[in-house]
Amino acid sequence: MVRRYDPERRDRIIDAAIRVVGRSGIAGLSHRTVAAEADVPLGSTTYHFASLDELLIAALRRTNEGFAAAVRNCSALADPEADLAGELARLMGEWLSGDRTGVELEYELYLAALRRPALRPVAAEWCEGVAEAVARRTDPVTARALVALMDGMCLQVLLTDAKYEAEFAREMMARILA
């Protein structure tokens, strides 16, 4: 049998894992389900990811990019005249009003770190990355407080189906910034 050179296979496996978790939750994730979703041999998933935790780490890193990238790329956060609380509230609103499946998936993988210690450093990377971006406009301690508040607000919206209230979010962040 001739081995086919497939440099994108690892990425396809990660994308397939994200789709499986999005559809079936982490409980539905296995090397077999991911291989079927990616249309690759089972051995390919175990070759690239010896354990499910390794696969989840790669998936969490990929999904973490959504909100963190939006914060990093927000030009208003670099503007010292811009309303930082208002901009962060706006970004959260855009994120939560977009594809809810993607947001829920990010949080499912993020919260999996509660039971899977191998995921904790990746979850921390997300918090640190957003805090670093916010710290361009404030001090690191205040940035961490803002990230914690945003994280809590997002969880409440996702877990309770509550409507996101941008003005409330802006007001609470403004209090932290005061």
PDB file of N, CA, C and O in Angstrom, residues 91-142:
ATOM      1  N   LEU A  91     -18.228  44.098  21.468  1.00  0.00           N
ATOM      2  CA  LEU A  91     -17.605  42.855  20.983  1.00  0.00           C
ATOM      3  C   LEU A  91     -18.310  41.623  21.546  1.00  0.00           C
ATOM      4  O   LEU A  91     -18.571  40.659  20.820  1.00  0.00           O
ATOM      5  N   MET A  92     -18.624  41.648  22.840  1.00  0.00           N
ATOM      6  CA  MET A  92     -19.336  40.516  23.437  1.00  0.00           C
ATOM      7  C   MET A  92     -20.697  40.332  22.778  1.00  0.00           C
ATOM      8  O   MET A  92     -21.112  39.208  22.503  1.00  0.00           O
ATOM      9  N   GLY A  93     -21.377  41.431  22.536  1.00  0.00           N
ATOM     10  CA  GLY A  93     -22.694  41.361  21.897  1.00  0.00           C
ATOM     11  C   GLY A  93     -22.615  40.766  20.503  1.00  0.00           C
ATOM     12  O   GLY A  93     -23.433  39.924  20.132  1.00  0.00           O
ATOM     13  N   GLU A  94     -21.617  41.186  19.740  1.00  0.00           N
ATOM     14  CA  GLU A  94     -21.439  40.626  18.387  1.00  0.00           C
ATOM     15  C   GLU A  94     -21.138  39.139  18.455  1.00  0.00           C
ATOM     16  O   GLU A  94     -21.661  38.352  17.675  1.00  0.00           O
ATOM     17  N   TRP A  95     -20.281  38.756  19.389  1.00  0.00           N
ATOM     18  CA  TRP A  95     -19.888  37.355  19.526  1.00  0.00           C
ATOM     19  C   TRP A  95     -21.079  36.500  19.920  1.00  0.00           C
ATOM     20  O   TRP A  95     -21.316  35.437  19.355  1.00  0.00           O
ATOM     21  N   LEU A  96     -21.853  36.980  20.892  1.00  0.00           N
ATOM     22  CA  LEU A  96     -22.993  36.203  21.374  1.00  0.00           C
ATOM     23  C   LEU A  96     -24.167  36.197  20.407  1.00  0.00           C
ATOM     24  O   LEU A  96     -24.985  35.282  20.423  1.00  0.00           O
ATOM     25  N   SER A  97     -24.252  37.212  19.548  1.00  0.00           N
ATOM     26  CA  SER A  97     -25.374  37.253  18.604  1.00  0.00           C
ATOM     27  C   SER A  97     -25.044  36.562  17.284  1.00  0.00           C
ATOM     28  O   SER A  97     -25.914  36.404  16.442  1.00  0.00           O
ATOM     29  N   GLY A  98     -23.802  36.140  17.121  1.00  0.00           N
ATOM     30  CA  GLY A  98     -23.406  35.437  15.900  1.00  0.00           C
ATOM     31  C   GLY A  98     -23.851  33.989  15.939  1.00  0.00           C
ATOM     32  O   GLY A  98     -24.869  33.647  16.553  1.00  0.00           O
ATOM     33  N   ASP A  99     -23.078  33.144  15.339  1.00  0.00           N
ATOM     34  CA  ASP A  99     -23.387  31.714  15.301  1.00  0.00           C
ATOM     35  C   ASP A  99     -23.292  31.146  16.710  1.00  0.00           C
ATOM     36  O   ASP A  99     -22.208  30.933  17.241  1.00  0.00           O
ATOM     37  N   ARG A 100     -24.424  30.913  17.328  1.00  0.00           N
ATOM     38  CA  ARG A 100     -24.470  30.451  18.721  1.00  0.00           C
ATOM     39  C   ARG A 100     -23.800  29.085  18.872  1.00  0.00           C
ATOM     40  O   ARG A 100     -23.219  28.784  19.905  1.00  0.00           O
ATOM     41  N   THR A 101     -23.879  28.266  17.840  1.00  0.00           N
ATOM     42  CA  THR A 101     -23.258  26.942  17.898  1.00  0.00           C
ATOM     43  C   THR A 101     -21.765  27.073  18.143  1.00  0.00           C
ATOM     44  O   THR A 101     -21.200  26.342  18.957  1.00  0.00           O
ATOM     45  N   GLY A 102     -21.120  28.003  17.466  1.00  0.00           N
ATOM     46  CA  GLY A 102     -19.686  28.203  17.637  1.00  0.00           C
ATOM     47  C   GLY A 102     -19.342  28.684  19.036  1.00  0.00           C
ATOM     48  O   GLY A 102     -18.368  28.222  19.646  1.00  0.00           O
ATOM     49  N   VAL A 103     -20.139  29.593  19.575  1.00  0.00           N
ATOM     50  CA  VAL A 103     -19.900  30.115  20.918  1.00  0.00           C
ATOM     51  C   VAL A 103     -20.093  29.000  21.944  1.00  0.00           C
ATOM     52  O   VAL A 103     -19.280  28.825  22.856  1.00  0.00           O
ATOM     53  N   GLU A 104     -21.164  28.234  21.787  1.00  0.00           N
ATOM     54  CA  GLU A 104     -21.426  27.125  22.713  1.00  0.00           C
ATOM     55  C   GLU A 104     -20.309  26.087  22.638  1.00  0.00           C
ATOM     56  O   GLU A 104     -19.898  25.540  23.660  1.00  0.00           O
ATOM     57  N   LEU A 105     -19.829  25.837  21.442  1.00  0.00           N
ATOM     58  CA  LEU A 105     -18.737  24.889  21.267  1.00  0.00           C
ATOM     59  C   LEU A 105     -17.481  25.381  21.978  1.00  0.00           C
ATOM     60  O   LEU A 105     -16.815  24.621  22.678  1.00  0.00           O
ATOM     61  N   GLU A 106     -17.151  26.654  21.810  1.00  0.00           N
ATOM     62  CA  GLU A 106     -15.981  27.206  22.488  1.00  0.00           C
ATOM     63  C   GLU A 106     -16.087  27.001  23.989  1.00  0.00           C
ATOM     64  O   GLU A 106     -15.130  26.571  24.641  1.00  0.00           O
ATOM     65  N   TYR A 107     -17.265  27.295  24.547  1.00  0.00           N
ATOM     66  CA  TYR A 107     -17.432  27.142  25.985  1.00  0.00           C
ATOM     67  C   TYR A 107     -17.476  25.682  26.412  1.00  0.00           C
ATOM     68  O   TYR A 107     -17.001  25.345  27.498  1.00  0.00           O
ATOM     69  N   GLU A 108     -18.033  24.808  25.601  1.00  0.00           N
ATOM     70  CA  GLU A 108     -18.025  23.387  25.969  1.00  0.00           C
ATOM     71  C   GLU A 108     -16.586  22.878  26.080  1.00  0.00           C
ATOM     72  O   GLU A 108     -16.227  22.182  27.032  1.00  0.00           O
ATOM     73  N   LEU A 109     -15.769  23.237  25.121  1.00  0.00           N
ATOM     74  CA  LEU A 109     -14.373  22.820  25.178  1.00  0.00           C
ATOM     75  C   LEU A 109     -13.634  23.509  26.332  1.00  0.00           C
ATOM     76  O   LEU A 109     -12.840  22.894  27.034  1.00  0.00           O
ATOM     77  N   TYR A 110     -13.919  24.765  26.534  1.00  0.00           N
ATOM     78  CA  TYR A 110     -13.302  25.544  27.613  1.00  0.00           C
ATOM     79  C   TYR A 110     -13.645  24.929  28.970  1.00  0.00           C
ATOM     80  O   TYR A 110     -12.782  24.710  29.814  1.00  0.00           O
ATOM     81  N   LEU A 111     -14.928  24.600  29.163  1.00  0.00           N
ATOM     82  CA  LEU A 111     -15.370  24.041  30.441  1.00  0.00           C
ATOM     83  C   LEU A 111     -14.960  22.584  30.631  1.00  0.00           C
ATOM     84  O   LEU A 111     -14.965  22.082  31.761  1.00  0.00           O
ATOM     85  N   ALA A 112     -14.587  21.916  29.571  1.00  0.00           N
ATOM     86  CA  ALA A 112     -14.102  20.539  29.695  1.00  0.00           C
ATOM     87  C   ALA A 112     -12.838  20.484  30.560  1.00  0.00           C
ATOM     88  O   ALA A 112     -12.525  19.444  31.135  1.00  0.00           O
ATOM     89  N   ALA A 113     -12.175  21.619  30.683  1.00  0.00           N
ATOM     90  CA  ALA A 113     -10.964  21.678  31.516  1.00  0.00           C
ATOM     91  C   ALA A 113     -11.280  21.405  32.989  1.00  0.00           C
ATOM     92  O   ALA A 113     -10.386  21.038  33.752  1.00  0.00           O
ATOM     93  N   LEU A 114     -12.532  21.528  33.380  1.00  0.00           N
ATOM     94  CA  LEU A 114     -12.906  21.204  34.758  1.00  0.00           C
ATOM     95  C   LEU A 114     -12.601  19.746  35.081  1.00  0.00           C
ATOM     96  O   LEU A 114     -12.158  19.417  36.178  1.00  0.00           O
ATOM     97  N   ARG A 115     -12.858  18.864  34.128  1.00  0.00           N
ATOM     98  CA  ARG A 115     -12.681  17.427  34.344  1.00  0.00           C
ATOM     99  C   ARG A 115     -11.438  16.863  33.667  1.00  0.00           C
ATOM    100  O   ARG A 115     -11.055  15.741  33.937  1.00  0.00           O
ATOM    101  N   ARG A 116     -10.851  17.634  32.774  1.00  0.00           N
ATOM    102  CA  ARG A 116      -9.678  17.175  32.034  1.00  0.00           C
ATOM    103  C   ARG A 116      -8.534  18.137  32.281  1.00  0.00           C
ATOM    104  O   ARG A 116      -8.375  19.130  31.553  1.00  0.00           O
ATOM    105  N   PRO A 117      -7.707  17.861  33.271  1.00  0.00           N
ATOM    106  CA  PRO A 117      -6.618  18.780  33.632  1.00  0.00           C
ATOM    107  C   PRO A 117      -5.685  19.121  32.472  1.00  0.00           C
ATOM    108  O   PRO A 117      -5.112  20.220  32.458  1.00  0.00           O
ATOM    109  N   ALA A 118      -5.548  18.254  31.500  1.00  0.00           N
ATOM    110  CA  ALA A 118      -4.655  18.542  30.363  1.00  0.00           C
ATOM    111  C   ALA A 118      -5.135  19.761  29.575  1.00  0.00           C
ATOM    112  O   ALA A 118      -4.341  20.409  28.897  1.00  0.00           O
ATOM    113  N   LEU A 119      -6.420  20.094  29.674  1.00  0.00           N
ATOM    114  CA  LEU A 119      -6.965  21.232  28.934  1.00  0.00           C
ATOM    115  C   LEU A 119      -6.790  22.558  29.678  1.00  0.00           C
ATOM    116  O   LEU A 119      -6.943  23.623  29.090  1.00  0.00           O
ATOM    117  N   ARG A 120      -6.476  22.494  30.944  1.00  0.00           N
ATOM    118  CA  ARG A 120      -6.411  23.724  31.751  1.00  0.00           C
ATOM    119  C   ARG A 120      -5.403  24.748  31.235  1.00  0.00           C
ATOM    120  O   ARG A 120      -5.717  25.944  31.188  1.00  0.00           O
ATOM    121  N   PRO A 121      -4.204  24.340  30.834  1.00  0.00           N
ATOM    122  CA  PRO A 121      -3.280  25.353  30.301  1.00  0.00           C
ATOM    123  C   PRO A 121      -3.824  26.050  29.054  1.00  0.00           C
ATOM    124  O   PRO A 121      -3.591  27.241  28.856  1.00  0.00           O
ATOM    125  N   VAL A 122      -4.578  25.337  28.236  1.00  0.00           N
ATOM    126  CA  VAL A 122      -5.128  25.949  27.022  1.00  0.00           C
ATOM    127  C   VAL A 122      -6.258  26.907  27.390  1.00  0.00           C
ATOM    128  O   VAL A 122      -6.380  27.981  26.799  1.00  0.00           O
ATOM    129  N   ALA A 123      -7.078  26.532  28.362  1.00  0.00           N
ATOM    130  CA  ALA A 123      -8.126  27.441  28.833  1.00  0.00           C
ATOM    131  C   ALA A 123      -7.481  28.707  29.406  1.00  0.00           C
ATOM    132  O   ALA A 123      -7.962  29.821  29.158  1.00  0.00           O
ATOM    133  N   ALA A 124      -6.393  28.533  30.136  1.00  0.00           N
ATOM    134  CA  ALA A 124      -5.678  29.688  30.702  1.00  0.00           C
ATOM    135  C   ALA A 124      -5.097  30.568  29.591  1.00  0.00           C
ATOM    136  O   ALA A 124      -5.086  31.799  29.714  1.00  0.00           O
ATOM    137  N   GLU A 125      -4.640  29.950  28.509  1.00  0.00           N
ATOM    138  CA  GLU A 125      -4.106  30.725  27.374  1.00  0.00           C
ATOM    139  C   GLU A 125      -5.159  31.690  26.846  1.00  0.00           C
ATOM    140  O   GLU A 125      -4.853  32.821  26.481  1.00  0.00           O
ATOM    141  N   TRP A 126      -6.404  31.216  26.779  1.00  0.00           N
ATOM    142  CA  TRP A 126      -7.490  32.065  26.277  1.00  0.00           C
ATOM    143  C   TRP A 126      -7.639  33.279  27.184  1.00  0.00           C
ATOM    144  O   TRP A 126      -7.659  34.412  26.714  1.00  0.00           O
ATOM    145  N   CYS A 127      -7.743  33.030  28.498  1.00  0.00           N
ATOM    146  CA  CYS A 127      -7.906  34.127  29.454  1.00  0.00           C
ATOM    147  C   CYS A 127      -6.736  35.102  29.370  1.00  0.00           C
ATOM    148  O   CYS A 127      -6.926  36.321  29.346  1.00  0.00           O
ATOM    149  N   GLU A 128      -5.531  34.568  29.316  1.00  0.00           N
ATOM    150  CA  GLU A 128      -4.336  35.410  29.262  1.00  0.00           C
ATOM    151  C   GLU A 128      -4.265  36.205  27.965  1.00  0.00           C
ATOM    152  O   GLU A 128      -3.891  37.376  27.968  1.00  0.00           O
ATOM    153  N   GLY A 129      -4.660  35.565  26.851  1.00  0.00           N
ATOM    154  CA  GLY A 129      -4.620  36.258  25.563  1.00  0.00           C
ATOM    155  C   GLY A 129      -5.583  37.434  25.508  1.00  0.00           C
ATOM    156  O   GLY A 129      -5.232  38.523  25.030  1.00  0.00           O
ATOM    157  N   VAL A 130      -6.795  37.232  26.007  1.00  0.00           N
ATOM    158  CA  VAL A 130      -7.770  38.327  26.027  1.00  0.00           C
ATOM    159  C   VAL A 130      -7.313  39.402  27.009  1.00  0.00           C
ATOM    160  O   VAL A 130      -7.372  40.593  26.704  1.00  0.00           O
ATOM    161  N   ALA A 131      -6.809  38.989  28.178  1.00  0.00           N
ATOM    162  CA  ALA A 131      -6.338  39.966  29.163  1.00  0.00           C
ATOM    163  C   ALA A 131      -5.176  40.793  28.621  1.00  0.00           C
ATOM    164  O   ALA A 131      -5.110  42.004  28.853  1.00  0.00           O
ATOM    165  N   GLU A 132      -4.264  40.159  27.892  1.00  0.00           N
ATOM    166  CA  GLU A 132      -3.150  40.904  27.287  1.00  0.00           C
ATOM    167  C   GLU A 132      -3.649  41.967  26.327  1.00  0.00           C
ATOM    168  O   GLU A 132      -3.150  43.092  26.309  1.00  0.00           O
ATOM    169  N   ALA A 133      -4.628  41.609  25.520  1.00  0.00           N
ATOM    170  CA  ALA A 133      -5.168  42.570  24.558  1.00  0.00           C
ATOM    171  C   ALA A 133      -5.847  43.731  25.280  1.00  0.00           C
ATOM    172  O   ALA A 133      -5.671  44.892  24.898  1.00  0.00           O
ATOM    173  N   VAL A 134      -6.609  43.438  26.317  1.00  0.00           N
ATOM    174  CA  VAL A 134      -7.309  44.482  27.066  1.00  0.00           C
ATOM    175  C   VAL A 134      -6.312  45.335  27.858  1.00  0.00           C
ATOM    176  O   VAL A 134      -6.498  46.547  28.014  1.00  0.00           O
ATOM    177  N   ALA A 135      -5.231  44.732  28.322  1.00  0.00           N
ATOM    178  CA  ALA A 135      -4.232  45.448  29.127  1.00  0.00           C
ATOM    179  C   ALA A 135      -3.518  46.538  28.326  1.00  0.00           C
ATOM    180  O   ALA A 135      -2.836  47.377  28.928  1.00  0.00           O
ATOM    181  N   ARG A 136      -3.688  46.542  27.013  1.00  0.00           N
ATOM    182  CA  ARG A 136      -3.117  47.651  26.228  1.00  0.00           C
ATOM    183  C   ARG A 136      -3.750  48.972  26.635  1.00  0.00           C
ATOM    184  O   ARG A 136      -3.177  50.029  26.430  1.00  0.00           O
ATOM    185  N   ARG A 137      -4.955  48.900  27.202  1.00  0.00           N
ATOM    186  CA  ARG A 137      -5.674  50.116  27.590  1.00  0.00           C
ATOM    187  C   ARG A 137      -5.808  50.305  29.094  1.00  0.00           C
ATOM    188  O   ARG A 137      -6.333  51.320  29.545  1.00  0.00           O
ATOM    189  N   THR A 138      -5.393  49.319  29.858  1.00  0.00           N
ATOM    190  CA  THR A 138      -5.510  49.416  31.312  1.00  0.00           C
ATOM    191  C   THR A 138      -4.393  48.597  31.943  1.00  0.00           C
ATOM    192  O   THR A 138      -3.549  48.072  31.234  1.00  0.00           O
ATOM    193  N   ASP A 139      -4.388  48.474  33.233  1.00  0.00           N
ATOM    194  CA  ASP A 139      -3.345  47.681  33.884  1.00  0.00           C
ATOM    195  C   ASP A 139      -3.707  46.190  33.847  1.00  0.00           C
ATOM    196  O   ASP A 139      -4.873  45.841  33.650  1.00  0.00           O
ATOM    197  N   PRO A 140      -2.736  45.306  34.050  1.00  0.00           N
ATOM    198  CA  PRO A 140      -2.988  43.858  33.951  1.00  0.00           C
ATOM    199  C   PRO A 140      -4.020  43.319  34.949  1.00  0.00           C
ATOM    200  O   PRO A 140      -4.802  42.437  34.612  1.00  0.00           O
ATOM    201  N   VAL A 141      -4.060  43.859  36.160  1.00  0.00           N
ATOM    202  CA  VAL A 141      -5.017  43.373  37.159  1.00  0.00           C
ATOM    203  C   VAL A 141      -6.443  43.743  36.741  1.00  0.00           C
ATOM    204  O   VAL A 141      -7.363  42.920  36.803  1.00  0.00           O
ATOM    205  N   THR A 142      -6.636  44.963  36.289  1.00  0.00           N
ATOM    206  CA  THR A 142      -7.953  45.392  35.829  1.00  0.00           C
ATOM    207  C   THR A 142      -8.358  44.597  34.588  1.00  0.00           C
ATOM    208  O   THR A 142      -9.522  44.206  34.451  1.00  0.00           O
TER     209      THR A 142
END
